Amino acid sequence: MATSIIQLLPDHVANQIAAGEVVQRPASVVKELMENAIDAKATDIKLIVKDAGKTLIQVIDNGQGMSVTDARLCFERHATSKIRHAEDLFDLHTKGFRGEALASIAAIAHVELKTKQDQEELGTHIIIEGSKFVTQDVAVLPKGTSFLVKNLFFNIPARRNFLKSDTVEMRHIFDEFQRIALAHPNIYFTLIHNGSEVFNLPSSNYRQRIVNVFGGKTNEKLVPISEETEIIQISGFIGKPEFAKKSRSEQFFFVNDRFIKNGYLHHAIMSAYDGLLREGNQPSYFLYLTVPPHTIDINIHPTKTEVKFDDEQALYAILRAAVKHSLGQFNVAPVLDFERDATLDTPYDYKDKEIGSPLIQVDANFNPFATETPVKKASFKTYSDGFSKRENSASWESLYVDLRQDTEEVASISFESEPVTSKLFDDSANENTFSRTYQIHKKYIVSSIKSGMLVIDQNKAHQRILYEQFLTNITVQQASSQQLLFPLELYFSHEEMAFVKELQPSLESTGFVFGTNGNDNIQISGIPIHIQESEVGIVFEELIAQLQNELPENNFSLFDGVAKSMAKSIAVKTGTYLTELEQENLVNSLFACKEPNVSPFNKPTFITISVEDIDKKFTI
C-alpha cells in the first residue's frame, strides 16, 4: 500500500502562510487595525508607531468594544462580524470582512488586546504570542479597543530581513494613514511616531481635512467639484493646473469611503486637463465617488485597493465632464465667449457719470496749401544728425536737388582704410575668427578632432559635469553657496517635510542653506552657485518626486540620488543657446570628468564620426 504524501498543515503554519497574503509590511497591520476601528464606529482613533512599526504598532479607539467571547473569537481564522452569506460580498458597507486579518497578525507578532463594551463594567485583556494564547484576564478599561502589535515577524526572520529601511516603511504607513484619514473626515485621527506627534486631525469637513493633512497652502490650490447622476455621485476637489507637480502623491479616489486605484478613471481626469498642464506634470485631485454597493466588486484584489465597476465607460464620461465643468466654472480653464467682449464693459465707477466732450486744440491759422519761402540748403551736419528740423524748399523738385548735392558732399569725405593683404585668409586671423565648436539646433555641440568630428549632447554632458561636482561637494562637504537677499519660503506636505528633513544634510553639502519654519514649510537663505532663485522650487519638487519612487537604503545611495536628481534638474536644457565660450567650457569640463562617456543615467554624452564615414556619404 502506497504511503500518503499529502498532509493537513498545522494551524500555526497555515496562519503564517495566510499572513503572507495579508501582512506584507507594518503598513498592512496599520490598515487592518484602523479599518476595524472605523467599523467599530469609533470617533477618535490614535495610531502609535515605534521604529516604523517594526517594534510597535498600537491602535486605540473609542468604538463599541467587544465582549469576552468576541475578544477570544476574533483571532480565529475566517471569523468576522461583517458578513453572513456569500451574497453579502456584493453589498458591503464595512471595511474588513475577510476574517483573516487578526489571525494573521497574531501568527507573526506579539499581540496585546484590551477591549470593553460601554454597558459592561469590566473589560478583557488578552496576550497572544505567535498564535498561542498566553493570558486572558479581566481588567478595568475605558470604552473601546486597544490593539498593540509588537515585534513584527519575530518568528519569521526571513520575512523580517525583507523589510526596508525605517524611512521606506514609515512612508508606507503615512500613505495608509492619509488614505483612511481623508476618507473619514468626521473621525478624530492622531499619529505618533517615536514619541513625537506627526498628525493631529480633528473632526472636520472634507476641505479642512485635506488642508490639515497636506498643509495650509493647499487651500488656495483646490477647486470644488460636484455632480450627481442616477449611477454615481461625485464630490470633492481638484487642483488648479498651475500647482501641478511631477509626482502623483496628491491623487486620491474614494469609492463609498474606500480608497482605490483606477488607471481608467485617472485617464478621464488627465483628458479633462488636456492642454492645461506642462509636460510630465500631474494634477492633484481628491474625489469622493458614491455608487450603489451592488454595482461594484471589491473582492478582486487582496489589498482591496482595486474595484470593478459595472459600467466603467459611463463613469469615465461623467467624471471627465464634471472635471471640465469645474475647471471652466471657476475660471481655471480658458473659455471662448463669442457673444461679449469684457474690454467693452463699462466700469462701475463710470456707470452713472455723464459723458464729457473731449478737448481738442486746433491751429486756426494753419494752411497746408500756403507756399513757403525757400531757404538755403541744409549743411551736411544738420542733415546727418537726423534731429535738426530741416526747412522746406520752395518746391518738391528742390528736395531732389538737395539730396543729390548732399550725396556729393558725403562722397568727398575720405576715410582711413586698412591695407589689403595679398593672402585671402591670414593664418593668425583664421585662428581668432573661427570657433572650434559649433552648436546645432540648440541641442548638439560639434567639434573637430583629428580622426573626424565629435557630436556632444549638451544636456547629457552638463548632467555628467554637475553630477560629479555635486558628488564631490557632498563627499568633501565643501560647497560654495550664494546668500539670498530675502529668504525663500517653500511649503510641503507632512510626508514631503519628513523627506526634506532627511535630505537636509545632503542638500546643505551641495550649497543649500535652509531651516524648517514649522510643520509644513522651510526658509532657504542660501542656494548653490549653479542654481537661480527661480529654479529652487522646481529643483526641490523634482528631487522629492524622483527620490520618492526609489528611496535609498544607505547614505551613499542617498548622496548619489541627490546628486543625480539635482544634476538632471539644473543641467542646461535642449533649446538653450550657448555662446562660443560656453560651448568650449562645456567640452573642456566634460573631458575633465572621470566618466565623460555617459551621463549619470548611463546615456551616451557624445558620439564620434570619422572622416571615412563622411567620405562614404560623398562617394557615388
Coordinates of C-alpha atoms in Angstrom, one line a residue:
M1 CA 0.0 0.0 0.0
A2 CA 1.4 3.4 -1.0
T3 CA 2.1 5.9 1.7
S4 CA 0.2 9.2 1.6
I5 CA 2.3 12.3 0.8
I6 CA -0.4 14.9 1.3
Q7 CA -0.9 16.2 4.9
L8 CA -3.0 18.8 6.5
L9 CA -1.0 21.8 7.7
P10 CA -1.0 22.7 11.4
D11 CA -3.0 25.8 12.2
H12 CA 0.0 27.9 13.2
V13 CA 1.7 27.1 9.8
A14 CA -1.5 27.8 7.9
N15 CA -1.8 31.1 9.7
Q16 CA 1.8 32.1 8.9
I17 CA 1.1 31.4 5.2
A18 CA -2.1 33.4 5.3
A19 CA -0.2 36.2 7.0
G20 CA 2.0 36.5 3.9
E21 CA -1.1 37.5 1.9
V22 CA -2.5 39.9 4.5
V23 CA 0.6 41.4 6.1
Q24 CA 3.4 42.3 3.7
R25 CA 4.8 45.1 5.9
P26 CA 4.0 47.2 9.0
A27 CA 1.7 49.4 6.9
S28 CA -0.6 46.4 6.3
V29 CA -1.1 46.0 10.0
V30 CA -1.9 49.7 10.3
K31 CA -4.5 49.4 7.6
E32 CA -6.3 46.4 9.0
L33 CA -6.4 47.7 12.6
M34 CA -7.6 51.2 11.7
E35 CA -10.3 49.8 9.4
N36 CA -11.5 47.6 12.2
A37 CA -11.7 50.7 14.5
I38 CA -13.8 52.5 11.9
D39 CA -16.1 49.5 11.5
A40 CA -16.5 49.7 15.3
K41 CA -18.0 53.2 14.9
A42 CA -15.1 54.9 16.6
T43 CA -15.0 58.7 16.6
D44 CA -11.4 59.0 18.0
I45 CA -8.6 56.8 16.7
K46 CA -5.0 57.1 17.8
L47 CA -2.1 55.4 16.0
I48 CA 1.2 55.0 17.9
V49 CA 4.2 53.7 16.0
K50 CA 7.8 53.0 17.0
D51 CA 10.7 52.2 14.6
A52 CA 8.4 52.5 11.6
G53 CA 6.2 49.7 13.0
K54 CA 8.9 47.1 13.4
T55 CA 8.9 47.4 17.2
L56 CA 5.4 48.6 18.0
I57 CA 2.1 49.4 16.3
Q58 CA -0.8 50.4 18.6
V59 CA -4.3 51.5 17.6
I60 CA -6.5 52.9 20.3
D61 CA -10.2 53.7 19.6
N62 CA -13.3 54.6 21.5
G63 CA -15.6 52.3 19.5
Q64 CA -18.1 49.7 20.5
G65 CA -15.6 47.3 22.0
M66 CA -16.0 43.5 22.2
S67 CA -17.4 41.0 24.7
V68 CA -15.3 38.4 26.3
T69 CA -16.3 35.8 23.7
D70 CA -15.8 38.1 20.8
A71 CA -12.4 39.1 22.0
R72 CA -11.3 35.5 22.0
L73 CA -13.1 34.5 18.8
C74 CA -11.7 37.4 16.7
F75 CA -8.3 35.8 16.4
E76 CA -9.7 32.6 14.8
R77 CA -9.4 32.3 11.0
H78 CA -12.5 33.3 8.9
A79 CA -14.1 34.8 12.0
T80 CA -15.9 38.1 11.1
S81 CA -18.9 40.1 12.2
K82 CA -19.3 41.8 8.8
I83 CA -20.9 39.2 6.5
R84 CA -23.1 36.2 6.9
H85 CA -23.7 34.9 3.3
A86 CA -21.7 35.0 0.1
E87 CA -24.2 37.4 -1.3
D88 CA -23.1 40.0 1.3
L89 CA -19.8 40.4 -0.6
F90 CA -21.7 42.4 -3.2
D91 CA -23.5 44.7 -0.7
L92 CA -20.6 45.7 1.6
H93 CA -20.8 48.7 3.9
T94 CA -17.8 47.9 6.0
K95 CA -14.0 47.7 5.6
G96 CA -12.6 44.4 7.0
F97 CA -14.7 41.4 6.0
R98 CA -12.3 38.6 5.3
G99 CA -11.9 37.4 8.9
E100 CA -8.2 36.7 8.4
A101 CA -6.5 39.9 9.4
L102 CA -6.3 39.4 13.2
A103 CA -5.5 35.7 13.0
S104 CA -2.7 36.5 10.5
I105 CA -1.3 39.3 12.6
A106 CA -1.4 37.2 15.8
A107 CA 0.6 34.4 14.0
I108 CA 3.6 36.6 13.3
A109 CA 3.8 39.0 16.2
H110 CA 3.2 39.6 19.9
V111 CA -0.3 40.9 20.2
E112 CA -2.0 42.5 23.3
L113 CA -5.7 43.2 23.1
K114 CA -7.6 45.4 25.6
T115 CA -11.3 45.9 24.9
K116 CA -14.5 46.9 26.8
Q117 CA -18.1 47.5 25.8
D118 CA -19.9 50.6 27.0
Q119 CA -22.6 48.7 29.0
E120 CA -20.0 46.4 30.8
E121 CA -18.2 47.4 34.0
L122 CA -15.0 45.4 33.2
G123 CA -13.1 44.7 30.0
T124 CA -11.0 41.9 28.6
H125 CA -7.2 41.8 28.4
I126 CA -5.7 39.1 26.1
I127 CA -2.0 38.5 25.3
I128 CA -1.0 36.3 22.3
E129 CA 2.4 35.3 21.0
G130 CA 2.6 33.6 17.6
S131 CA -0.9 32.3 17.6
K132 CA -0.6 31.0 21.2
F133 CA -2.8 32.4 23.9
V134 CA -0.6 33.4 26.9
T135 CA -3.0 35.1 29.2
Q136 CA -6.7 36.2 29.3
D137 CA -7.7 38.4 32.3
V138 CA -10.4 40.8 33.4
A139 CA -9.3 44.4 33.6
V140 CA -10.6 47.9 34.3
L141 CA -10.5 49.7 31.0
P142 CA -12.1 52.6 29.2
K143 CA -14.8 52.1 26.5
G144 CA -13.3 50.9 23.2
T145 CA -10.4 48.8 22.0
S146 CA -6.7 48.9 22.1
F147 CA -4.6 46.7 19.8
L148 CA -0.9 46.5 20.5
V149 CA 1.3 44.7 18.0
K150 CA 5.0 44.2 19.0
N151 CA 8.0 42.7 17.3
L152 CA 6.5 42.1 13.8
F153 CA 7.8 38.9 12.1
F154 CA 9.7 37.8 15.3
N155 CA 9.2 34.1 14.4
I156 CA 9.9 34.5 10.7
P157 CA 13.4 36.1 10.4
A158 CA 13.5 35.7 6.7
R159 CA 10.4 37.9 6.3
R160 CA 11.8 40.4 8.7
N161 CA 15.0 40.7 6.6
F162 CA 12.9 41.7 3.6
L163 CA 11.6 44.8 5.4
K164 CA 13.1 48.1 4.0
S165 CA 14.7 50.9 6.0
D166 CA 12.6 52.8 8.6
T167 CA 12.2 55.7 6.1
V168 CA 10.7 53.5 3.5
E169 CA 8.4 51.6 5.9
M170 CA 7.3 54.9 7.5
R171 CA 6.4 56.3 4.1
H172 CA 4.1 53.4 3.5
I173 CA 2.5 53.9 7.0
F174 CA 2.0 57.6 6.1
D175 CA 0.2 56.5 2.9
E176 CA -2.2 54.2 4.6
F177 CA -2.9 56.7 7.4
Q178 CA -3.5 59.5 4.9
R179 CA -5.9 57.4 2.8
I180 CA -8.0 56.4 5.8
A181 CA -8.0 59.9 7.3
L182 CA -9.0 61.6 4.1
A183 CA -11.9 59.1 3.6
H184 CA -13.3 59.8 7.1
P185 CA -13.0 63.5 8.0
N186 CA -15.7 63.1 10.7
I187 CA -13.3 61.0 12.8
Y188 CA -10.5 62.5 15.0
F189 CA -7.2 60.9 14.0
T190 CA -3.8 61.2 15.7
L191 CA -0.4 59.7 14.6
I192 CA 2.5 59.5 16.9
H193 CA 5.9 58.2 15.7
N194 CA 8.8 57.5 18.2
G195 CA 7.2 59.8 20.8
S196 CA 6.6 62.8 18.5
E197 CA 3.2 63.8 17.1
V198 CA 3.1 63.8 13.3
F199 CA -0.6 64.3 12.6
N200 CA -3.3 65.7 14.8
L201 CA -6.5 65.8 12.7
P202 CA -9.7 66.9 14.5
S203 CA -13.1 66.1 13.1
S204 CA -13.9 68.5 10.2
N205 CA -15.3 68.7 6.7
Y206 CA -13.5 67.3 3.6
R207 CA -11.8 70.5 2.6
Q208 CA -10.4 71.2 6.1
R209 CA -9.2 67.6 6.4
I210 CA -7.3 67.9 3.1
V211 CA -5.7 71.1 4.3
N212 CA -4.8 69.6 7.7
V213 CA -3.1 66.6 6.0
F214 CA -1.2 68.4 3.2
G215 CA -0.5 71.8 4.8
G216 CA -2.1 75.3 4.9
K217 CA -1.1 76.4 1.4
T218 CA -3.2 73.6 -0.1
N219 CA -6.4 75.6 0.4
E220 CA -5.7 78.0 -2.4
K221 CA -5.0 75.2 -4.8
L222 CA -8.4 73.5 -4.5
V223 CA -11.3 73.8 -6.9
P224 CA -14.6 72.2 -5.7
I225 CA -16.3 69.6 -7.9
S226 CA -19.9 68.3 -7.5
E227 CA -22.0 66.2 -9.8
E228 CA -25.0 63.9 -9.1
T229 CA -26.5 61.4 -11.6
E230 CA -28.5 58.2 -11.3
I231 CA -25.4 55.9 -11.3
I232 CA -22.8 58.0 -9.5
Q233 CA -22.5 60.9 -7.1
I234 CA -19.2 62.9 -7.4
S235 CA -17.9 65.4 -4.8
G236 CA -14.5 66.6 -3.7
F237 CA -11.8 68.8 -5.0
I238 CA -9.4 69.1 -7.9
G239 CA -6.2 71.1 -8.1
K240 CA -5.6 74.2 -10.2
P241 CA -3.3 73.4 -13.2
E242 CA -0.6 75.9 -12.1
F243 CA 0.0 73.9 -8.9
A244 CA 0.5 70.6 -10.7
K245 CA 3.5 68.5 -9.5
K246 CA 5.8 66.0 -11.0
S247 CA 4.7 63.3 -8.5
R248 CA 1.3 61.6 -8.1
S249 CA 1.4 61.9 -4.3
E250 CA -1.8 64.0 -4.2
Q251 CA -4.2 61.9 -6.3
F252 CA -7.0 60.1 -4.4
F253 CA -10.1 58.2 -5.5
F254 CA -12.5 57.2 -2.8
V255 CA -15.4 54.9 -3.7
N256 CA -18.0 54.6 -0.9
D257 CA -15.4 55.9 1.6
R258 CA -12.8 53.3 0.5
F259 CA -9.5 54.4 -1.2
I260 CA -9.0 52.8 -4.6
K261 CA -6.6 53.0 -7.6
N262 CA -8.0 53.0 -11.0
G263 CA -6.0 53.8 -14.1
Y264 CA -9.1 54.2 -16.3
L265 CA -10.7 56.9 -14.2
H266 CA -7.3 58.6 -13.8
H267 CA -7.2 58.8 -17.6
A268 CA -10.5 60.6 -17.5
I269 CA -9.0 63.2 -15.2
M270 CA -6.0 63.7 -17.4
S271 CA -8.1 64.1 -20.5
A272 CA -10.1 66.8 -18.8
Y273 CA -6.8 68.7 -18.0
D274 CA -5.6 68.2 -21.6
G275 CA -3.8 71.4 -22.7
L276 CA -3.6 72.9 -19.2
L277 CA -0.6 71.1 -17.8
R278 CA 3.1 71.3 -18.5
E279 CA 4.6 68.1 -19.9
G280 CA 5.2 65.5 -17.2
N281 CA 3.1 67.2 -14.5
Q282 CA 0.3 65.6 -12.6
P283 CA -2.8 67.3 -11.3
S284 CA -4.0 67.0 -7.7
Y285 CA -7.4 65.5 -7.0
F286 CA -9.4 64.3 -4.0
L287 CA -12.5 62.8 -5.4
Y288 CA -15.3 61.0 -3.4
L289 CA -17.4 58.7 -5.6
T290 CA -20.6 57.3 -4.2
V291 CA -22.2 54.4 -6.2
P292 CA -24.7 51.7 -5.2
P293 CA -22.8 48.9 -3.4
H294 CA -24.2 46.2 -5.8
T295 CA -22.6 47.9 -8.8
I296 CA -19.0 47.3 -7.7
D297 CA -16.9 44.3 -6.9
I298 CA -14.4 45.0 -4.1
N299 CA -13.1 41.5 -3.7
I300 CA -10.9 41.3 -6.9
H301 CA -7.6 42.3 -5.2
P302 CA -6.0 41.1 -1.9
T303 CA -5.4 44.7 -0.7
K304 CA -8.9 45.8 -1.8
T305 CA -7.4 48.9 -3.5
E306 CA -8.8 47.9 -6.9
V307 CA -12.5 47.6 -7.6
K308 CA -14.5 46.5 -10.6
F309 CA -17.4 48.8 -11.8
D310 CA -20.4 47.6 -13.7
D311 CA -20.4 50.5 -16.3
E312 CA -16.9 52.0 -16.4
Q313 CA -17.5 53.8 -19.7
A314 CA -20.4 55.8 -18.3
L315 CA -18.4 56.7 -15.2
Y316 CA -15.5 57.8 -17.4
A317 CA -17.7 60.2 -19.4
I318 CA -19.4 61.6 -16.3
L319 CA -16.2 62.1 -14.4
R320 CA -14.4 63.8 -17.4
A321 CA -17.3 66.2 -18.0
A322 CA -17.6 67.1 -14.3
V323 CA -13.9 68.0 -14.0
K324 CA -14.0 70.1 -17.2
H325 CA -17.1 71.8 -15.9
S326 CA -15.5 72.7 -12.6
L327 CA -12.3 74.0 -14.3
G328 CA -14.4 76.2 -16.6
Q329 CA -16.9 77.3 -13.9
F330 CA -14.2 78.6 -11.6
N331 CA -12.3 80.3 -14.5
V332 CA -9.4 77.9 -14.2
A333 CA -9.6 76.8 -17.8
P334 CA -9.6 79.3 -20.7
V335 CA -13.1 79.9 -22.1
L336 CA -14.1 81.1 -25.5
D337 CA -17.1 83.5 -25.5
F338 CA -18.1 85.0 -28.8
E339 CA -21.1 86.9 -27.5
R340 CA -19.5 89.6 -25.5
D341 CA -16.1 91.3 -25.1
A342 CA -15.1 92.0 -21.5
T343 CA -13.0 95.0 -22.6
L344 CA -16.1 96.8 -23.7
D345 CA -17.8 96.6 -20.3
T346 CA -18.3 100.0 -18.6
P347 CA -16.5 100.1 -15.2
Y348 CA -18.7 100.5 -12.2
D349 CA -17.2 103.9 -11.3
Y350 CA -18.2 105.4 -14.6
K351 CA -21.7 103.8 -14.8
D352 CA -23.7 106.9 -13.8
K353 CA -21.4 109.6 -14.9
E354 CA -22.1 112.0 -17.8
I355 CA -20.1 111.7 -20.9
G356 CA -18.0 114.8 -21.4
S357 CA -16.9 116.1 -24.8
P358 CA -13.1 115.7 -25.4
L359 CA -10.9 118.8 -25.5
I360 CA -9.4 119.4 -29.0
Q361 CA -6.9 122.1 -29.8
V362 CA -6.8 123.4 -33.4
D363 CA -4.4 125.8 -35.0
A364 CA -6.8 128.1 -36.9
N365 CA -4.0 129.7 -38.9
F366 CA -2.6 126.5 -40.3
N367 CA -2.9 126.3 -44.1
P368 CA -1.4 123.2 -45.8
F369 CA -1.5 124.9 -49.3
A370 CA 0.4 128.0 -48.3
T371 CA 3.7 128.4 -50.2
E372 CA 6.8 128.6 -48.1
T373 CA 9.8 130.7 -48.7
P374 CA 12.8 128.7 -50.0
V375 CA 15.8 128.6 -47.7
K376 CA 19.4 127.8 -48.1
K377 CA 20.4 124.2 -48.4
A378 CA 20.9 122.4 -45.1
S379 CA 24.5 121.6 -44.2
F380 CA 25.8 118.1 -44.1
K381 CA 26.0 118.2 -40.3
T382 CA 22.4 119.3 -40.0
Y383 CA 21.3 116.6 -42.5
S384 CA 23.2 113.8 -40.9
D385 CA 22.2 114.2 -37.3
G386 CA 18.5 113.4 -38.0
F387 CA 17.1 115.5 -35.2
S388 CA 17.6 119.0 -36.6
K389 CA 14.4 120.2 -38.3
R390 CA 15.1 120.9 -42.0
E391 CA 13.5 123.9 -43.6
N392 CA 11.3 123.2 -46.5
S393 CA 12.3 124.0 -50.1
A394 CA 10.3 126.2 -52.5
S395 CA 9.1 123.2 -54.5
W396 CA 9.2 119.5 -54.4
E397 CA 11.9 119.4 -57.1
S398 CA 14.3 121.2 -54.8
L399 CA 14.2 118.2 -52.5
Y400 CA 15.9 116.0 -55.0
V401 CA 18.5 118.8 -55.8
D402 CA 19.4 119.0 -52.1
L403 CA 19.7 115.2 -51.9
R404 CA 22.0 115.0 -54.9
Q405 CA 24.2 117.7 -53.6
D406 CA 24.3 116.2 -50.1
T407 CA 25.4 112.9 -51.6
E408 CA 28.3 114.6 -53.4
E409 CA 29.4 116.2 -50.1
V410 CA 29.3 112.8 -48.4
A411 CA 31.4 111.2 -51.2
S412 CA 34.0 113.9 -50.7
I413 CA 34.8 112.8 -47.2
S414 CA 37.8 110.5 -47.0
F415 CA 38.2 107.6 -44.6
E416 CA 41.3 105.9 -43.5
S417 CA 41.3 102.4 -45.0
E418 CA 43.1 99.3 -43.9
P419 CA 45.9 97.9 -46.1
V420 CA 44.9 94.9 -48.2
T421 CA 47.0 91.8 -47.7
S422 CA 47.9 89.6 -50.6
K423 CA 46.5 86.4 -48.8
L424 CA 42.8 85.8 -48.7
F425 CA 42.9 84.4 -45.2
D426 CA 45.7 85.0 -42.8
D427 CA 46.6 82.1 -40.5
S428 CA 46.6 84.1 -37.3
A429 CA 43.3 85.8 -38.2
N430 CA 41.9 82.4 -39.1
E431 CA 42.5 81.1 -35.6
N432 CA 40.8 84.0 -33.9
T433 CA 37.9 84.3 -36.3
F434 CA 36.7 80.6 -36.5
S435 CA 35.4 78.9 -33.4
R436 CA 36.5 75.3 -32.6
T437 CA 32.9 74.4 -31.6
Y438 CA 29.5 74.9 -33.2
Q439 CA 26.0 74.5 -31.9
I440 CA 23.4 72.6 -34.0
H441 CA 19.7 73.1 -33.3
K442 CA 20.5 74.4 -29.8
K443 CA 20.9 70.8 -28.8
Y444 CA 24.2 69.4 -30.0
I445 CA 27.8 70.8 -29.9
V446 CA 30.1 69.8 -32.8
S447 CA 33.8 69.9 -32.5
S448 CA 36.5 68.7 -34.9
I449 CA 39.1 66.1 -33.8
K450 CA 42.0 64.5 -35.6
S451 CA 40.0 61.5 -36.8
G452 CA 36.8 63.3 -37.7
M453 CA 34.3 65.2 -35.6
L454 CA 32.7 65.0 -32.2
V455 CA 29.0 65.5 -31.6
I456 CA 28.1 66.2 -27.9
D457 CA 24.6 66.2 -26.4
Q458 CA 24.7 69.4 -24.3
N459 CA 22.1 68.4 -21.8
K460 CA 23.5 64.9 -21.0
A461 CA 27.1 66.3 -21.0
H462 CA 26.1 69.0 -18.5
Q463 CA 24.4 66.4 -16.3
R464 CA 27.7 64.5 -16.1
I465 CA 29.6 67.6 -15.2
L466 CA 27.2 68.7 -12.5
Y467 CA 26.8 65.2 -11.1
E468 CA 30.5 64.8 -10.4
Q469 CA 30.7 68.3 -9.0
F470 CA 27.8 67.7 -6.6
L471 CA 29.0 64.2 -5.6
T472 CA 32.4 65.7 -4.8
N473 CA 30.8 68.5 -2.8
I474 CA 28.6 66.1 -0.8
T475 CA 31.5 63.8 0.0
V476 CA 34.0 66.5 0.9
Q477 CA 31.3 68.8 2.4
Q478 CA 32.8 71.9 1.0
A479 CA 30.3 73.6 -1.4
S480 CA 30.1 77.2 -2.3
S481 CA 26.8 78.9 -1.7
Q482 CA 25.3 82.3 -2.7
Q483 CA 23.3 84.1 0.0
L484 CA 19.8 85.3 -0.8
L485 CA 18.9 88.9 0.0
F486 CA 15.4 87.8 1.1
P487 CA 14.8 84.3 2.4
L488 CA 12.8 82.0 0.1
E489 CA 9.8 80.1 1.7
L490 CA 8.7 76.8 0.3
Y491 CA 5.6 74.8 1.5
F492 CA 5.4 71.0 1.6
S493 CA 3.0 68.3 2.9
H494 CA 3.8 66.4 6.2
E495 CA 5.2 63.4 4.2
E496 CA 7.3 65.7 2.0
M497 CA 8.6 67.6 5.0
A498 CA 9.8 64.4 6.6
F499 CA 11.6 63.6 3.4
V500 CA 13.2 67.1 3.2
K501 CA 14.5 66.8 6.8
E502 CA 16.2 63.6 6.0
L503 CA 17.7 65.1 2.9
Q504 CA 18.8 68.3 4.7
P505 CA 22.5 67.2 5.4
S506 CA 23.0 66.1 1.8
L507 CA 21.4 69.3 0.3
E508 CA 23.4 71.5 2.6
S509 CA 26.6 69.8 1.3
T510 CA 25.7 70.9 -2.2
G511 CA 25.3 74.5 -1.2
F512 CA 21.7 74.9 0.1
V513 CA 21.3 76.7 3.4
F514 CA 17.8 76.3 5.0
G515 CA 16.0 75.7 8.2
T516 CA 12.5 74.4 9.0
N517 CA 9.9 77.0 9.9
G518 CA 7.1 74.8 11.2
N519 CA 5.5 71.5 10.1
D520 CA 4.8 72.5 6.5
N521 CA 7.4 75.0 5.3
I522 CA 11.2 75.7 5.1
Q523 CA 13.1 79.0 4.7
I524 CA 16.0 79.0 2.3
S525 CA 18.7 81.6 2.8
G526 CA 21.4 80.2 0.6
I527 CA 21.5 78.3 -2.7
P528 CA 24.3 76.6 -4.8
I529 CA 26.0 78.9 -7.3
H530 CA 24.8 76.8 -10.2
I531 CA 21.1 77.5 -9.4
Q532 CA 19.0 80.5 -10.0
E533 CA 16.5 81.6 -7.3
S534 CA 13.5 81.0 -9.7
E535 CA 14.6 77.3 -10.1
V536 CA 14.8 76.4 -6.4
G537 CA 11.1 75.4 -6.1
I538 CA 11.3 73.2 -9.3
V539 CA 14.6 71.6 -8.0
F540 CA 13.0 70.6 -4.7
E541 CA 9.8 69.4 -6.3
E542 CA 11.7 67.2 -8.9
L543 CA 14.2 66.0 -6.2
I544 CA 11.3 64.8 -4.0
A545 CA 9.4 63.3 -6.9
Q546 CA 12.4 61.3 -8.2
L547 CA 13.6 60.1 -4.8
Q548 CA 10.1 59.1 -3.6
N549 CA 10.0 56.4 -6.2
E550 CA 13.3 54.9 -5.2
L551 CA 14.0 55.6 -1.6
P552 CA 17.7 54.8 -0.9
E553 CA 18.8 52.2 1.7
N554 CA 22.1 53.7 2.7
N555 CA 23.9 57.1 2.8
F556 CA 25.9 56.5 -0.3
S557 CA 22.7 55.8 -2.3
L558 CA 21.1 58.8 -0.7
F559 CA 24.1 61.1 -1.8
D560 CA 24.1 59.6 -5.2
G561 CA 20.4 60.1 -5.7
V562 CA 20.6 63.7 -4.6
A563 CA 23.5 64.4 -6.9
K564 CA 21.7 62.7 -9.9
S565 CA 18.4 64.5 -9.2
M566 CA 20.0 67.9 -8.9
A567 CA 22.1 67.4 -11.9
K568 CA 19.1 66.5 -14.0
S569 CA 17.1 69.5 -12.8
I570 CA 19.7 72.1 -13.3
A571 CA 21.5 70.9 -16.4
V572 CA 21.3 73.2 -19.5
K573 CA 18.2 72.1 -21.4
T574 CA 17.7 71.3 -25.1
G575 CA 16.8 74.5 -26.9
T576 CA 19.2 76.7 -24.9
Y577 CA 21.6 78.9 -26.9
L578 CA 25.2 78.7 -25.8
T579 CA 27.9 81.2 -26.7
E580 CA 31.2 80.0 -28.2
L581 CA 32.9 80.4 -24.8
E582 CA 30.2 78.4 -23.0
Q583 CA 30.5 75.7 -25.6
E584 CA 34.2 75.4 -25.2
N585 CA 33.9 75.4 -21.4
L586 CA 31.3 72.6 -21.6
V587 CA 33.5 70.5 -23.8
N588 CA 36.6 71.0 -21.7
S589 CA 34.7 70.3 -18.4
L590 CA 33.2 67.1 -19.9
F591 CA 36.5 65.6 -20.8
A592 CA 37.9 66.6 -17.4
C593 CA 35.3 64.3 -15.8
K594 CA 36.2 60.8 -14.5
E595 CA 33.5 59.2 -16.7
P596 CA 32.9 61.5 -19.6
N597 CA 31.4 58.9 -21.9
V598 CA 28.0 58.5 -20.2
S599 CA 25.5 60.7 -18.3
P600 CA 24.6 59.9 -14.6
F601 CA 21.7 57.8 -16.0
N602 CA 24.0 55.8 -18.3
K603 CA 23.1 57.5 -21.6
P604 CA 25.9 58.4 -24.0
T605 CA 27.1 62.0 -23.8
F606 CA 28.8 62.2 -27.2
I607 CA 29.4 60.2 -30.4
T608 CA 32.3 60.4 -32.9
I609 CA 32.0 60.4 -36.7
S610 CA 35.2 59.6 -38.6
V611 CA 36.4 61.2 -41.8
E612 CA 36.0 57.8 -43.5
D613 CA 32.3 57.7 -42.6
I614 CA 31.9 61.3 -44.0
D615 CA 33.7 60.3 -47.2
K616 CA 31.4 57.4 -47.8
K617 CA 28.4 59.8 -47.9
F618 CA 30.0 61.6 -50.9
T619 CA 31.0 58.5 -52.9
I620 CA 28.8 57.6 -55.8

